[in-house]
Amino acid sequence: MTTRNIEKEEKRKTQIVQAAFEVIASRGYNNFTIEDIANRAGLSKGGVLHYFKTKEDILIHLLEVIYRQIEETIVRRSQRYRTAEKKLKAIIIAFIVTAKRHPSVYTVMVDFWAQVSTNERVKNINGKIYGIICDEVRKIIDLGVESGEFVAVDSANVARLIVSMVMNVAIQWTFDNSGCNIDHITRACLSMVTAYLRKRRNIKAES
């Protein structure tokens, strides 16, 4: 396959996956067909099936793309800073920024999570990529412990706690932002996380 053909194939796959994202965001995981994706992408059903054998293949690829974009965002934002605390704050804010700018991302992810108990492929890929995101947070916590910014903690479990907390805040705001001041809640999350991790000094109660 030539470079031009490879580029064309990747472009077509991206077109199909974007169409699938838009269809799921508007209809939900279980309420659409390959024809719906084809119509949204401006392709024939056969054109879609040329690149993806089944509807599930499209959805698995979409889930991978969503998580990869989240991972790339948090890594890119954290790399702007040198200290572990600032890196961690940047990651927390990145999750919220995604919800504010692209709320459909979390709408689609919730639909995927609902399939975990019945779809082994979704369960496996979700667990794998979610773990990768948590590991990026763990690395920063470990960096903070090594530099003396943070107290020693079980970094793997604390990373999962942080990711779970922030993603749930983002999801809550996505589905009902009428009574949710996302900026206030984000600041509260930042304060709680840094207070838990920050190295305590000169606390008389501990002396």
CSV table of N, CA and C in Angstrom, one decimal, residues 64-74:
chain,number,residue,atom,x,y,z
A,64,GLU,N,-11.0,4.1,21.9
A,64,GLU,CA,-9.6,4.2,22.0
A,64,GLU,C,-9.2,5.7,21.6
A,65,VAL,N,-9.8,6.2,20.6
A,65,VAL,CA,-9.5,7.6,20.2
A,65,VAL,C,-9.9,8.6,21.3
A,66,ILE,N,-11.0,8.4,21.9
A,66,ILE,CA,-11.4,9.4,23.0
A,66,ILE,C,-10.4,9.3,24.1
A,67,TYR,N,-10.0,8.2,24.6
A,67,TYR,CA,-9.1,8.0,25.7
A,67,TYR,C,-7.7,8.6,25.3
A,68,ARG,N,-7.3,8.3,24.1
A,68,ARG,CA,-6.0,8.8,23.6
A,68,ARG,C,-5.9,10.3,23.6
A,69,GLN,N,-7.0,10.9,23.2
A,69,GLN,CA,-7.1,12.4,23.2
A,69,GLN,C,-7.0,12.9,24.6
A,70,ILE,N,-7.7,12.3,25.5
A,70,ILE,CA,-7.6,12.7,26.9
A,70,ILE,C,-6.2,12.6,27.4
A,71,GLU,N,-5.6,11.4,27.1
A,71,GLU,CA,-4.2,11.2,27.6
A,71,GLU,C,-3.2,12.2,27.0
A,72,GLU,N,-3.4,12.5,25.7
A,72,GLU,CA,-2.5,13.5,25.1
A,72,GLU,C,-2.7,14.9,25.7
A,73,THR,N,-3.9,15.2,26.0
A,73,THR,CA,-4.2,16.5,26.6
A,73,THR,C,-3.6,16.7,27.9
A,74,ILE,N,-3.7,15.7,28.8
A,74,ILE,CA,-3.2,15.8,30.2
A,74,ILE,C,-1.6,15.8,30.1
